[in-house]
């Protein structure tokens, strides 16, 4: 079946450092790809998405490019802030049949940014 | 605030017991999804309802059941609880049945943390 593999955390960075969180996927078709973020004590919220190969999703300084040839969707940010401390989830959207699409999530990567 | 409301926020119970978790979706959303988040398994999809009907099933145990009511709120029932059921249970909602590419934006509640002792 479809699956998502993320780099294991936790990741600790200093403020203004460059961030990369790796995500690779296995899918039978051409799924849409997502990054969700979970701030402490909150539910997940959509950060960005890409629906086809070579699409770049971006939001709040984060970006990720859908790479079909490497089945990857790595999350990057040029300069992280303390407020970016959260758990980041990579996800793919798969067809579960009957016209319904489901999200499959990676295990999450915890990011801590220190001043 | 996502607009999705889950109650209770925290629940502590004993093995063998039964609990009910409640979710109110965002206004206008017809789909409700239930996910279980645990340290070892990550975020696992349990079940989805769309406009009162079961739409898709994931890794939901037979001891667990759910339903969506005419007012679109949903309940997740967990019975014969085991220690391993301790987890954070999230409800999410979306406007449609989740069909169509890129329709994966779900709006999550803050979760119900279940502790089974």
XYZ file of C-alpha atoms in Angstrom:
232
model
C 0.000 0.000 0.000
C 0.885 3.652 -0.002
C 3.274 4.928 2.640
C 5.175 8.016 3.739
C 8.624 8.031 5.321
C 9.963 11.087 7.106
C 13.337 11.749 8.635
C 13.288 10.950 12.295
C 13.629 13.699 14.794
C 13.901 15.465 16.968
C 15.619 18.205 15.037
C 17.125 21.089 16.993
C 18.248 24.235 15.195
C 19.367 27.685 16.162
C 17.247 30.636 15.106
C 17.886 31.719 11.479
C 19.324 28.325 10.528
C 18.300 26.529 7.329
C 15.768 23.733 7.711
C 15.286 20.601 5.649
C 12.937 17.811 6.667
C 13.093 14.885 4.285
C 9.984 13.070 3.101
C 9.716 10.230 0.622
C 6.645 8.319 -0.395
C 5.504 5.087 -1.979
C 2.346 5.186 -4.048
C 0.832 3.251 -6.897
C -0.523 6.294 -8.679
C 0.127 10.013 -8.612
C -0.961 11.233 -5.214
C -1.271 14.774 -3.970
C 1.260 15.606 -1.277
C 0.928 17.714 1.845
C 2.790 19.070 4.823
C 0.817 19.548 8.013
C 2.116 21.229 11.166
C 1.110 20.574 14.778
C 1.970 23.290 17.282
C 2.125 22.311 20.961
C -1.298 21.521 22.386
C -3.059 21.997 19.069
C -4.438 19.884 16.247
C -2.783 19.548 12.873
C -3.158 22.299 10.327
C -2.309 22.369 6.661
C 0.988 24.091 5.906
C 1.297 23.570 2.155
C 0.402 21.172 -0.634
C 1.273 20.135 -4.189
C -0.991 18.218 -6.492
C 1.256 17.202 -9.394
C 4.858 16.595 -10.315
C 7.172 19.638 -10.196
C 4.572 21.696 -8.330
C 6.011 23.781 -5.518
C 3.895 24.405 -2.462
C 4.777 27.364 -0.247
C 3.474 29.099 2.853
C 4.922 31.125 5.748
C 8.423 30.893 4.262
C 8.256 27.108 3.971
C 8.350 25.381 0.624
C 8.387 21.883 -0.819
C 8.641 20.597 -4.401
C 6.875 17.480 -5.653
C 9.651 15.343 -7.175
C 8.183 12.347 -8.989
C 11.544 11.009 -10.135
C 12.792 10.705 -6.567
C 9.325 10.244 -4.969
C 10.146 13.012 -2.533
C 8.556 16.106 -1.040
C 11.192 17.621 1.237
C 10.232 20.591 3.395
C 12.607 23.571 3.495
C 12.815 26.970 5.109
C 15.675 29.382 4.702
C 15.632 30.924 8.181
C 13.703 29.310 11.020
C 12.242 31.163 13.970
C 11.481 30.053 17.508
C 7.801 30.166 16.587
C 8.393 27.395 14.013
C 8.948 24.906 16.823
C 6.333 22.218 16.171
C 5.851 18.716 14.801
C 5.758 18.488 11.004
C 3.884 15.741 9.165
C 4.259 14.769 5.543
C 1.159 13.194 4.010
C -0.134 11.823 0.753
C -3.672 11.631 -0.483
C -4.781 8.257 -1.760
C -7.931 6.960 -3.354
C -9.633 4.661 -0.836
C -12.340 3.778 -3.329
C -15.939 4.881 -3.771
C -14.793 8.369 -4.706
C -13.219 8.984 -1.342
C -9.657 10.108 -0.794
C -7.751 9.519 2.439
C -4.618 11.017 3.882
C -1.727 8.779 4.887
C 0.648 10.530 7.280
C 4.302 10.079 8.068
C 5.269 9.662 11.716
C 6.098 13.315 12.175
C 9.330 15.207 12.803
C 9.654 17.340 15.893
C 11.480 20.619 15.331
C 12.827 22.716 18.179
C 14.312 26.127 17.393
C 16.442 27.722 20.083
C 17.190 31.463 20.333
C -9.056 27.877 16.025
C -9.958 25.302 13.368
C -13.659 25.330 14.172
C -13.634 21.621 15.051
C -14.605 20.906 18.649
C -13.704 17.746 20.507
C -14.755 16.662 23.972
C -13.505 15.646 26.428
C -9.958 16.991 26.144
C -8.640 14.486 28.645
C -10.019 11.179 29.839
C -8.576 8.663 32.272
C -10.200 5.284 32.635
C -9.442 1.666 33.487
C -8.912 -1.383 31.327
C -12.110 -3.070 30.239
C -14.126 0.129 30.339
C -15.978 1.913 27.539
C -15.696 5.580 26.580
C -17.282 7.894 24.048
C -15.462 10.721 22.338
C -17.429 13.489 20.699
C -16.675 15.713 17.735
C -18.466 18.690 16.240
C -17.192 19.521 12.744
C -16.701 22.971 11.289
C -19.903 24.665 10.283
C -20.808 23.476 6.787
C -18.449 20.492 6.736
C -20.135 17.204 5.914
C -17.204 14.823 6.376
C -15.799 13.734 9.704
C -12.623 11.707 10.091
C -11.195 10.013 13.167
C -7.466 9.507 13.660
C -5.476 7.890 16.452
C -2.083 9.348 17.312
C 0.321 7.300 19.381
C 4.067 7.502 19.873
C 4.849 4.189 18.226
C 2.261 4.140 15.419
C 2.134 7.798 14.503
C -1.122 9.144 13.087
C -3.441 6.341 11.995
C -6.669 6.831 10.073
C -9.575 5.062 11.745
C -12.790 5.904 9.938
C -14.593 8.538 7.874
C -18.232 9.556 7.723
C -19.832 11.719 5.098
C -23.268 13.203 5.680
C -24.222 10.481 8.121
C -22.904 7.494 6.224
C -19.690 5.559 6.643
C -17.408 6.458 3.755
C -14.104 4.767 4.410
C -12.532 2.552 7.020
C -8.922 2.417 8.069
C -7.166 0.610 10.872
C -10.119 0.622 13.223
C -10.383 -2.209 15.730
C -13.599 -4.176 16.078
C -13.839 -2.900 19.676
C -14.170 0.602 18.275
C -17.194 2.023 16.497
C -18.331 5.398 15.324
C -21.341 7.154 13.948
C -22.351 10.520 12.554
C -25.662 11.989 13.596
C -28.176 14.052 11.573
C -26.740 17.259 13.034
C -23.351 16.052 11.660
C -21.607 15.669 14.983
C -19.821 12.366 15.409
C -19.021 10.021 18.255
C -16.243 7.472 18.529
C -16.990 4.638 20.928
C -14.097 2.668 22.383
C -14.937 -0.458 24.372
C -13.122 -3.193 26.288
C -10.271 -0.757 26.606
C -6.698 -1.980 26.788
C -3.530 -0.233 27.896
C -2.463 0.044 24.270
C -5.508 2.156 23.451
C -3.971 5.062 25.333
C -3.462 7.713 22.678
C -4.530 11.077 21.365
C -7.686 10.771 19.255
C -8.211 13.457 16.651
C -11.320 14.361 14.788
C -11.033 16.249 11.514
C -13.590 17.594 9.094
C -13.788 18.659 5.485
C -16.436 20.111 3.252
C -16.851 17.255 0.820
C -16.378 13.499 0.826
C -12.702 13.921 0.190
C -12.978 13.108 -3.465
C -10.925 14.828 -6.098
C -7.270 15.579 -6.277
C -5.905 18.003 -3.790
C -8.978 17.730 -1.642
C -6.838 16.707 1.287
C -7.253 19.791 3.411
C -8.625 18.558 6.670
C -9.386 20.751 9.667
C -8.371 19.099 12.910
C -9.667 19.490 16.418
C -7.302 19.696 19.372
C -7.776 16.036 20.201
C -8.991 13.929 23.114
C -6.225 12.403 25.166
C -7.231 8.984 26.459
C -5.253 7.311 29.221
C -6.099 3.726 30.086
C -4.719 2.548 33.435
